[in-house]
Each structure stands twice: as C-alpha cells, then as structure tokens.
C-alpha cells in the first residue's frame, strides 16, 4: 500500500486484495457495543473462522489510534473486545476518529464506507440499524439506511433489529432504492425471530443468484448497496411474542433513563440480554455466524 492509502490492510487482506481473492468485511461495533466480553471476542473469532472455512478472507474493520484498519489480528481483536470508551463510528464521525487519532468501532454504515474504499463488495453483520419505533417524534433513523442507498456493498444480515419499526424501515429502504432480498424466505426475518409478519420484497435462494443480481445492478449503472436478509435457524430462533415482551420493557426503561442518539441501540441490546437471561445473546451470536457463512459463499460466488 502506498503511504497515501487512506487505510491499512492486514497482511492477509493485502494479499487477498492483490490476488483478487474473495474477502468478507466484518464490523466492529457489534464487538464493542453489541455484546458483552468475553462472548464478543469468541463471536468475532468464530465468525472469522467461518469465513475462512468457506474459502474467503475475513476483514474486520475498525479505527485504532486514528488508523483505519481493514483486517485485525487476534491480539488486536482482543484489545478491541476489552477496550473501554471506544467511539461508535458512523458516516458522520469515521473521519473524526482518523483526524484526532482516536480508537473507534465501525457501525454498518462506516464499515460499508471502508469496505467500498478497499474494493470489498460483501459484508456480514447481525442486524442493520433502521427506523426506530416512535421515529415520527424522535426522528431517530439509522444512518445505515442512507449508506445502503449510496455505497455499493452487499450487506448480509438477519433483518433490521426487531427493536425497530420494521415496516417503516422497509418503506425507507424502498424509497431509497435499496433491494431487500430474502435468502430462502418470502418473509422479512425479525433478527432474533424468523418471522416479522411482513413480506420481503424480493427473494433469491442461492449465493450465485445474489451475486448475479448485484452484478446486474452494477451493469445497469445502479449504484448503492443491497440488503440480503437471512433468517436465523429454527433451533436458535426465539418466538416473536417472547421477544416483544422484552422489547416493550427495554424501550420503556430506555425512555425512563432518557437514553438518546447513539446510545439507544447498545442500551436496548444490553437490556434485552438481561431481560432474556442471555437467550437473546445466544440467538444474536448464532445469526451472525450464519450470516458470515452466507456472505462468504456470496463473496466466493462473485469470483466464479
Ligand atoms: N448487529 C448486531 N449487533 C449490533 C449491530 C449490528 O447484531 O450491535 C450494530 C451495527 O454496528 C449497526 C448498529 O450499524 O448496531 C446500529 O446502530 P444505530 O441504531 O445507532 O444506527
Ligand atoms: Mn439512531
């Protein structure tokens, strides 16, 4: 990489980029703000191993001491998983962390920006941010949606997190021209649950078809990303009615505590983890692993 490159790849990622080999981007906010230590670290390491099993190279993205890193080694993942006061970076503040020499974890939006900068076209996460319940008064809409509209990366997730208003999230994605593709499903998954009661706009059942769809969008000059929604397997999924009780309780706790802005999603995830006696975390880990596997298969299919 020339000194002018705006990011620093790991040796593995640099080699894969040079060889044109399949790479899967992974985010770091899920590690620092989405799960407690030590499960966050075990999840991050397992997800990387799954991507490798499928024949792709994992690239976990973060900013460390102002350096935009694409691909982290074991020690660096450990440092991130145990660090305190890590910034949560989105489009608005990714460059702030770089300019001020800070350490920050990248959200879906910031990870997409970094992936596209490096030429990585596939990214796996748990659940994207979206339109929050009550957004008509709070105006809380995740920057992830806007990023999907503008940045050409395939994002594999288990839907938007079910703490959100999923119907409004789908409406915004449609308005902004983001395809939402159900992988093997006609129904939008609801993160910890397989079902949301909402139809998914498009459906494709294989990694090759998903890769082909994004290639066709590119040929037609249609910019922007694609959202692939992958339902969690039935063994790990939690019935929607159970989850709804935890969400309702967590939302009222957040309101009572005056939580706003970037803190909302991490607060709700942590509260639901407590209310569910850890069940939500088990489901969250299982769905991230499944999404990483599918993303790696899509990355491999793009290279065929
Ligand atoms: N998926 C998970 N856990 C998470 C996230 C995704 O399973 O914590 C993170 C992603 O980084 C996503 C962020 O971008 O939650 C959404 O935050 P917000 O609602 O503040 O935009
Ligand atoms: Mn928000």
GROMACS .gro file of C-alpha atoms and ligand atoms in nm:
model
  326
    1UNK     CA    1   0.000   0.000   0.000
    2UNK     CA    2   0.133   0.347  -0.078
    3UNK     CA    3   0.175   0.581   0.220
    4UNK     CA    4  -0.110   0.785   0.076
    5UNK     CA    5  -0.360   0.496   0.108
    6UNK     CA    6  -0.639   0.604   0.344
    7UNK     CA    7  -0.649   0.263   0.515
    8UNK     CA    8  -0.413  -0.006   0.640
    9UNK     CA    9  -0.493  -0.364   0.542
   10UNK     CA   10  -0.368  -0.664   0.738
   11UNK     CA   11  -0.114  -0.884   0.559
   12UNK     CA   12  -0.389  -1.137   0.478
   13UNK     CA   13  -0.623  -0.876   0.341
   14UNK     CA   14  -0.348  -0.706   0.139
   15UNK     CA   15  -0.260  -1.042  -0.019
   16UNK     CA   16  -0.626  -1.119  -0.096
   17UNK     CA   17  -0.677  -0.772  -0.249
   18UNK     CA   18  -0.367  -0.814  -0.465
   19UNK     CA   19  -0.479  -1.161  -0.578
   20UNK     CA   20  -0.841  -1.060  -0.633
   21UNK     CA   21  -0.946  -1.332  -0.386
   22UNK     CA   22  -1.286  -1.327  -0.209
   23UNK     CA   23  -1.299  -1.112   0.107
   24UNK     CA   24  -1.580  -1.056   0.358
   25UNK     CA   25  -1.591  -0.732   0.557
   26UNK     CA   26  -1.697  -0.755   0.922
   27UNK     CA   27  -1.793  -0.469   1.152
   28UNK     CA   28  -1.663  -0.390   1.499
   29UNK     CA   29  -1.947  -0.204   1.673
   30UNK     CA   30  -2.111  -0.541   1.727
   31UNK     CA   31  -1.795  -0.635   1.925
   32UNK     CA   32  -1.759  -0.316   2.131
   33UNK     CA   33  -2.121  -0.204   2.174
   34UNK     CA   34  -2.333  -0.504   2.079
   35UNK     CA   35  -2.218  -0.789   2.305
   36UNK     CA   36  -2.051  -0.828   2.646
   37UNK     CA   37  -1.693  -0.956   2.694
   38UNK     CA   38  -1.585  -1.237   2.661
   39UNK     CA   39  -1.867  -1.357   2.432
   40UNK     CA   40  -1.798  -1.067   2.194
   41UNK     CA   41  -1.440  -1.187   2.140
   42UNK     CA   42  -1.538  -1.552   2.097
   43UNK     CA   43  -1.803  -1.443   1.843
   44UNK     CA   44  -1.553  -1.228   1.649
   45UNK     CA   45  -1.301  -1.511   1.630
   46UNK     CA   46  -1.560  -1.774   1.536
   47UNK     CA   47  -1.705  -1.552   1.262
   48UNK     CA   48  -1.358  -1.505   1.111
   49UNK     CA   49  -1.301  -1.883   1.122
   50UNK     CA   50  -1.633  -1.945   0.944
   51UNK     CA   51  -1.540  -1.703   0.664
   52UNK     CA   52  -1.210  -1.888   0.618
   53UNK     CA   53  -1.382  -2.229   0.622
   54UNK     CA   54  -1.587  -2.110   0.324
   55UNK     CA   55  -1.279  -2.005   0.128
   56UNK     CA   56  -1.282  -1.628   0.182
   57UNK     CA   57  -1.063  -1.391   0.385
   58UNK     CA   58  -1.223  -1.208   0.681
   59UNK     CA   59  -1.160  -0.834   0.717
   60UNK     CA   60  -1.277  -0.694   1.050
   61UNK     CA   61  -1.279  -0.315   1.024
   62UNK     CA   62  -1.207  -0.059   1.298
   63UNK     CA   63  -1.015   0.262   1.363
   64UNK     CA   64  -0.724   0.219   1.604
   65UNK     CA   65  -0.533   0.530   1.717
   66UNK     CA   66  -0.657   0.716   1.411
   67UNK     CA   67  -0.564   0.442   1.164
   68UNK     CA   68  -0.843   0.288   0.952
   69UNK     CA   69  -0.767  -0.083   0.975
   70UNK     CA   70  -0.904  -0.343   0.735
   71UNK     CA   71  -0.833  -0.681   0.890
   72UNK     CA   72  -0.730  -0.726   1.255
   73UNK     CA   73  -0.515  -0.999   1.411
   74UNK     CA   74  -0.603  -1.195   1.726
   75UNK     CA   75  -0.431  -0.953   1.967
   76UNK     CA   76  -0.597  -0.654   1.804
   77UNK     CA   77  -0.940  -0.820   1.823
   78UNK     CA   78  -0.876  -0.892   2.192
   79UNK     CA   79  -0.774  -0.532   2.258
   80UNK     CA   80  -1.088  -0.404   2.089
   81UNK     CA   81  -1.316  -0.653   2.267
   82UNK     CA   82  -1.186  -0.544   2.609
   83UNK     CA   83  -1.137  -0.172   2.544
   84UNK     CA   84  -1.347   0.092   2.716
   85UNK     CA   85  -1.457   0.429   2.578
   86UNK     CA   86  -1.436   0.315   2.218
   87UNK     CA   87  -1.616   0.556   1.984
   88UNK     CA   88  -1.911   0.422   1.783
   89UNK     CA   89  -1.838   0.545   1.432
   90UNK     CA   90  -2.083   0.608   1.152
   91UNK     CA   91  -2.054   0.822   0.834
   92UNK     CA   92  -2.063   1.141   1.041
   93UNK     CA   93  -1.762   1.060   1.255
   94UNK     CA   94  -1.544   0.798   1.081
   95UNK     CA   95  -1.306   1.071   0.962
   96UNK     CA   96  -1.322   1.243   1.303
   97UNK     CA   97  -1.161   0.938   1.465
   98UNK     CA   98  -0.895   0.932   1.191
   99UNK     CA   99  -0.824   1.307   1.220
  100UNK     CA  100  -0.798   1.306   1.600
  101UNK     CA  101  -0.608   0.979   1.641
  102UNK     CA  102  -0.889   0.809   1.830
  103UNK     CA  103  -0.996   0.445   1.851
  104UNK     CA  104  -1.342   0.363   1.726
  105UNK     CA  105  -1.561   0.075   1.620
  106UNK     CA  106  -1.736   0.092   1.285
  107UNK     CA  107  -2.113   0.054   1.250
  108UNK     CA  108  -2.276  -0.093   0.940
  109UNK     CA  109  -2.259   0.250   0.771
  110UNK     CA  110  -1.891   0.314   0.846
  111UNK     CA  111  -1.792  -0.046   0.768
  112UNK     CA  112  -1.960  -0.014   0.426
  113UNK     CA  113  -1.763   0.306   0.356
  114UNK     CA  114  -1.435   0.137   0.448
  115UNK     CA  115  -1.517  -0.182   0.257
  116UNK     CA  116  -1.602   0.011  -0.060
  117UNK     CA  117  -1.283   0.216  -0.025
  118UNK     CA  118  -1.081  -0.107  -0.021
  119UNK     CA  119  -1.280  -0.269  -0.302
  120UNK     CA  120  -1.456  -0.524  -0.079
  121UNK     CA  121  -1.810  -0.591  -0.200
  122UNK     CA  122  -1.961  -0.822   0.064
  123UNK     CA  123  -2.015  -0.760   0.435
  124UNK     CA  124  -2.175  -0.967   0.712
  125UNK     CA  125  -2.335  -0.833   1.029
  126UNK     CA  126  -2.612  -0.923   1.274
  127UNK     CA  127  -2.888  -0.673   1.212
  128UNK     CA  128  -2.875  -0.332   1.050
  129UNK     CA  129  -2.998  -0.013   1.214
  130UNK     CA  130  -3.323   0.132   1.081
  131UNK     CA  131  -3.623   0.346   1.166
  132UNK     CA  132  -3.682   0.344   1.541
  133UNK     CA  133  -4.029   0.298   1.686
  134UNK     CA  134  -4.164   0.647   1.751
  135UNK     CA  135  -3.934   0.798   1.486
  136UNK     CA  136  -4.223   1.029   1.393
  137UNK     CA  137  -4.143   1.221   1.712
  138UNK     CA  138  -3.777   1.127   1.785
  139UNK     CA  139  -3.654   1.146   1.422
  140UNK     CA  140  -3.425   0.852   1.510
  141UNK     CA  141  -3.343   0.683   1.179
  142UNK     CA  142  -3.011   0.496   1.150
  143UNK     CA  143  -2.751   0.627   0.908
  144UNK     CA  144  -2.719   0.262   0.797
  145UNK     CA  145  -3.021   0.309   0.566
  146UNK     CA  146  -2.873   0.609   0.386
  147UNK     CA  147  -2.544   0.424   0.348
  148UNK     CA  148  -2.717   0.125   0.190
  149UNK     CA  149  -2.866   0.368  -0.062
  150UNK     CA  150  -2.531   0.511  -0.167
  151UNK     CA  151  -2.248   0.260  -0.115
  152UNK     CA  152  -2.212  -0.049  -0.338
  153UNK     CA  153  -2.172  -0.330  -0.084
  154UNK     CA  154  -2.389  -0.639  -0.031
  155UNK     CA  155  -2.485  -0.645   0.339
  156UNK     CA  156  -2.591  -0.984   0.479
  157UNK     CA  157  -2.797  -0.959   0.799
  158UNK     CA  158  -3.092  -1.117   0.981
  159UNK     CA  159  -3.307  -0.816   0.902
  160UNK     CA  160  -3.316  -0.490   1.091
  161UNK     CA  161  -3.302  -0.533   1.467
  162UNK     CA  162  -3.651  -0.609   1.600
  163UNK     CA  163  -3.631  -0.318   1.846
  164UNK     CA  164  -3.706  -0.104   1.539
  165UNK     CA  165  -4.019  -0.029   1.340
  166UNK     CA  166  -3.964  -0.290   1.067
  167UNK     CA  167  -4.246  -0.172   0.843
  168UNK     CA  168  -4.115   0.187   0.837
  169UNK     CA  169  -3.762   0.054   0.783
  170UNK     CA  170  -3.879  -0.136   0.473
  171UNK     CA  171  -4.057   0.177   0.346
  172UNK     CA  172  -3.741   0.388   0.372
  173UNK     CA  173  -3.532   0.119   0.201
  174UNK     CA  174  -3.783   0.108  -0.084
  175UNK     CA  175  -3.787   0.487  -0.119
  176UNK     CA  176  -3.408   0.498  -0.128
  177UNK     CA  177  -3.387   0.222  -0.390
  178UNK     CA  178  -3.227  -0.046  -0.174
  179UNK     CA  179  -3.320  -0.401  -0.278
  180UNK     CA  180  -3.417  -0.619   0.016
  181UNK     CA  181  -3.360  -0.982  -0.079
  182UNK     CA  182  -3.489  -1.271   0.131
  183UNK     CA  183  -3.244  -1.561   0.127
  184UNK     CA  184  -3.467  -1.866   0.113
  185UNK     CA  185  -3.763  -1.678   0.257
  186UNK     CA  186  -4.064  -1.474   0.149
  187UNK     CA  187  -4.092  -1.309   0.489
  188UNK     CA  188  -3.872  -1.044   0.645
  189UNK     CA  189  -3.692  -1.203   0.941
  190UNK     CA  190  -3.707  -1.012   1.270
  191UNK     CA  191  -3.348  -1.059   1.392
  192UNK     CA  192  -3.394  -1.288   1.698
  193UNK     CA  193  -3.711  -1.433   1.540
  194UNK     CA  194  -3.766  -1.589   1.199
  195UNK     CA  195  -4.086  -1.406   1.130
  196UNK     CA  196  -4.198  -1.043   1.127
  197UNK     CA  197  -4.532  -1.086   0.953
  198UNK     CA  198  -4.402  -0.860   0.672
  199UNK     CA  199  -4.337  -0.985   0.318
  200UNK     CA  200  -3.982  -0.941   0.191
  201UNK     CA  201  -3.983  -0.756  -0.144
  202UNK     CA  202  -3.752  -0.993  -0.336
  203UNK     CA  203  -3.635  -1.350  -0.292
  204UNK     CA  204  -3.327  -1.542  -0.410
  205UNK     CA  205  -3.225  -1.883  -0.283
  206UNK     CA  206  -2.857  -1.917  -0.374
  207UNK     CA  207  -2.531  -1.722  -0.330
  208UNK     CA  208  -2.476  -1.733  -0.709
  209UNK     CA  209  -2.814  -1.567  -0.778
  210UNK     CA  210  -2.743  -1.297  -0.519
  211UNK     CA  211  -2.401  -1.231  -0.673
  212UNK     CA  212  -2.564  -1.220  -1.018
  213UNK     CA  213  -2.825  -0.968  -0.905
  214UNK     CA  214  -2.564  -0.725  -0.770
  215UNK     CA  215  -2.359  -0.769  -1.091
  216UNK     CA  216  -2.668  -0.681  -1.299
  217UNK     CA  217  -2.732  -0.371  -1.086
  218UNK     CA  218  -2.374  -0.261  -1.149
  219UNK     CA  219  -2.401  -0.320  -1.526
  220UNK     CA  220  -2.713  -0.104  -1.532
  221UNK     CA  221  -2.530   0.175  -1.353
  222UNK     CA  222  -2.749   0.146  -1.046
  223UNK     CA  223  -2.530   0.243  -0.755
  224UNK     CA  224  -2.572   0.158  -0.394
  225UNK     CA  225  -2.589  -0.143  -0.175
  226UNK     CA  226  -2.811  -0.443  -0.140
  227UNK     CA  227  -2.959  -0.590   0.175
  228UNK     CA  228  -2.972  -0.969   0.199
  229UNK     CA  229  -3.189  -1.091   0.487
  230UNK     CA  230  -3.113  -1.437   0.620
  231UNK     CA  231  -3.348  -1.588   0.880
  232UNK     CA  232  -3.193  -1.747   1.189
  233UNK     CA  233  -3.230  -2.127   1.207
  234UNK     CA  234  -3.533  -2.254   1.395
  235UNK     CA  235  -3.326  -2.413   1.672
  236UNK     CA  236  -3.183  -2.075   1.781
  237UNK     CA  237  -3.475  -1.850   1.690
  238UNK     CA  238  -3.697  -1.707   1.967
  239UNK     CA  239  -4.075  -1.677   1.915
  240UNK     CA  240  -4.177  -1.322   1.830
  241UNK     CA  241  -4.425  -1.293   2.119
  242UNK     CA  242  -4.147  -1.367   2.373
  243UNK     CA  243  -3.915  -1.110   2.219
  244UNK     CA  244  -4.189  -0.847   2.203
  245UNK     CA  245  -4.231  -0.852   2.582
  246UNK     CA  246  -3.857  -0.790   2.632
  247UNK     CA  247  -3.855  -0.515   2.369
  248UNK     CA  248  -4.152  -0.336   2.526
  249UNK     CA  249  -3.987  -0.346   2.868
  250UNK     CA  250  -3.646  -0.237   2.734
  251UNK     CA  251  -3.800   0.053   2.540
  252UNK     CA  252  -3.978   0.182   2.848
  253UNK     CA  253  -3.656   0.153   3.052
  254UNK     CA  254  -3.470   0.348   2.782
  255UNK     CA  255  -3.730   0.620   2.790
  256UNK     CA  256  -3.726   0.641   3.171
  257UNK     CA  257  -3.345   0.668   3.163
  258UNK     CA  258  -3.354   0.938   2.893
  259UNK     CA  259  -3.136   0.740   2.652
  260UNK     CA  260  -3.096   0.909   2.311
  261UNK     CA  261  -2.878   0.919   2.000
  262UNK     CA  262  -2.603   0.661   1.954
  263UNK     CA  263  -2.662   0.510   2.296
  264UNK     CA  264  -3.013   0.385   2.215
  265UNK     CA  265  -2.930   0.065   2.027
  266UNK     CA  266  -2.650  -0.054   2.264
  267UNK     CA  267  -2.874   0.019   2.565
  268UNK     CA  268  -3.167  -0.179   2.422
  269UNK     CA  269  -2.950  -0.477   2.321
  270UNK     CA  270  -2.788  -0.493   2.667
  271UNK     CA  271  -3.124  -0.459   2.845
  272UNK     CA  272  -3.284  -0.733   2.632
  273UNK     CA  273  -2.985  -0.956   2.707
  274UNK     CA  274  -3.060  -0.914   3.081
  275UNK     CA  275  -3.437  -0.950   3.048
  276UNK     CA  276  -3.399  -1.268   2.840
  277UNK     CA  277  -3.145  -1.429   3.079
  278UNK     CA  278  -2.895  -1.437   2.797
  279UNK     CA  279  -3.119  -1.603   2.539
  280UNK     CA  280  -3.111  -1.303   2.308
  281UNK     CA  281  -2.730  -1.315   2.306
  282UNK     CA  282  -2.725  -1.683   2.207
  283UNK     CA  283  -2.959  -1.608   1.917
  284UNK     CA  284  -2.758  -1.299   1.819
  285UNK     CA  285  -2.433  -1.498   1.806
  286UNK     CA  286  -2.595  -1.779   1.604
  287UNK     CA  287  -2.738  -1.539   1.348
  288UNK     CA  288  -2.408  -1.354   1.298
  289UNK     CA  289  -2.233  -1.685   1.238
  290UNK     CA  290  -2.492  -1.791   0.981
  291UNK     CA  291  -2.470  -1.452   0.808
  292UNK     CA  292  -2.090  -1.474   0.789
  293UNK     CA  293  -2.118  -1.815   0.623
  294UNK     CA  294  -2.367  -1.690   0.365
  295UNK     CA  295  -2.163  -1.374   0.299
  296UNK     CA  296  -1.851  -1.583   0.238
  297UNK     CA  297  -2.041  -1.801  -0.008
  298UNK     CA  298  -2.163  -1.489  -0.191
  299UNK     CA  299  -1.808  -1.350  -0.199
  300UNK     CA  300  -1.682  -1.678  -0.345
  301UNK     CA  301  -1.968  -1.687  -0.599
  302UNK     CA  302  -1.879  -1.333  -0.717
  303UNK     CA  303  -1.538  -1.462  -0.819
  304UNK     CA  304  -1.664  -1.751  -1.030
  305LIG     N1  305  -2.584  -0.616   1.460
  305LIG     C1  306  -2.579  -0.678   1.581
  305LIG     N2  307  -2.542  -0.602   1.689
  305LIG     C2  308  -2.507  -0.470   1.677
  305LIG     C3  309  -2.510  -0.406   1.548
  305LIG     C4  310  -2.550  -0.485   1.443
  305LIG     O1  311  -2.610  -0.797   1.594
  305LIG     O2  312  -2.473  -0.406   1.778
  305LIG     C5  313  -2.472  -0.259   1.535
  305LIG     C6  314  -2.427  -0.223   1.393
  305LIG     O3  315  -2.298  -0.164   1.403
  305LIG     C7  316  -2.529  -0.122   1.344
  305LIG     C8  317  -2.565  -0.055   1.473
  305LIG     O4  318  -2.479  -0.034   1.247
  305LIG     O5  319  -2.581  -0.168   1.560
  305LIG     C9  320  -2.691   0.030   1.460
  305LIG     O6  321  -2.679   0.139   1.544
  305LIG     P1  322  -2.781   0.264   1.530
  305LIG     O7  323  -2.917   0.205   1.553
  305LIG     O8  324  -2.737   0.360   1.640
  305LIG     O9  325  -2.762   0.320   1.393
  306LIG    MN1  326  -3.003   0.632   1.595
   0.00000   0.00000   0.00000
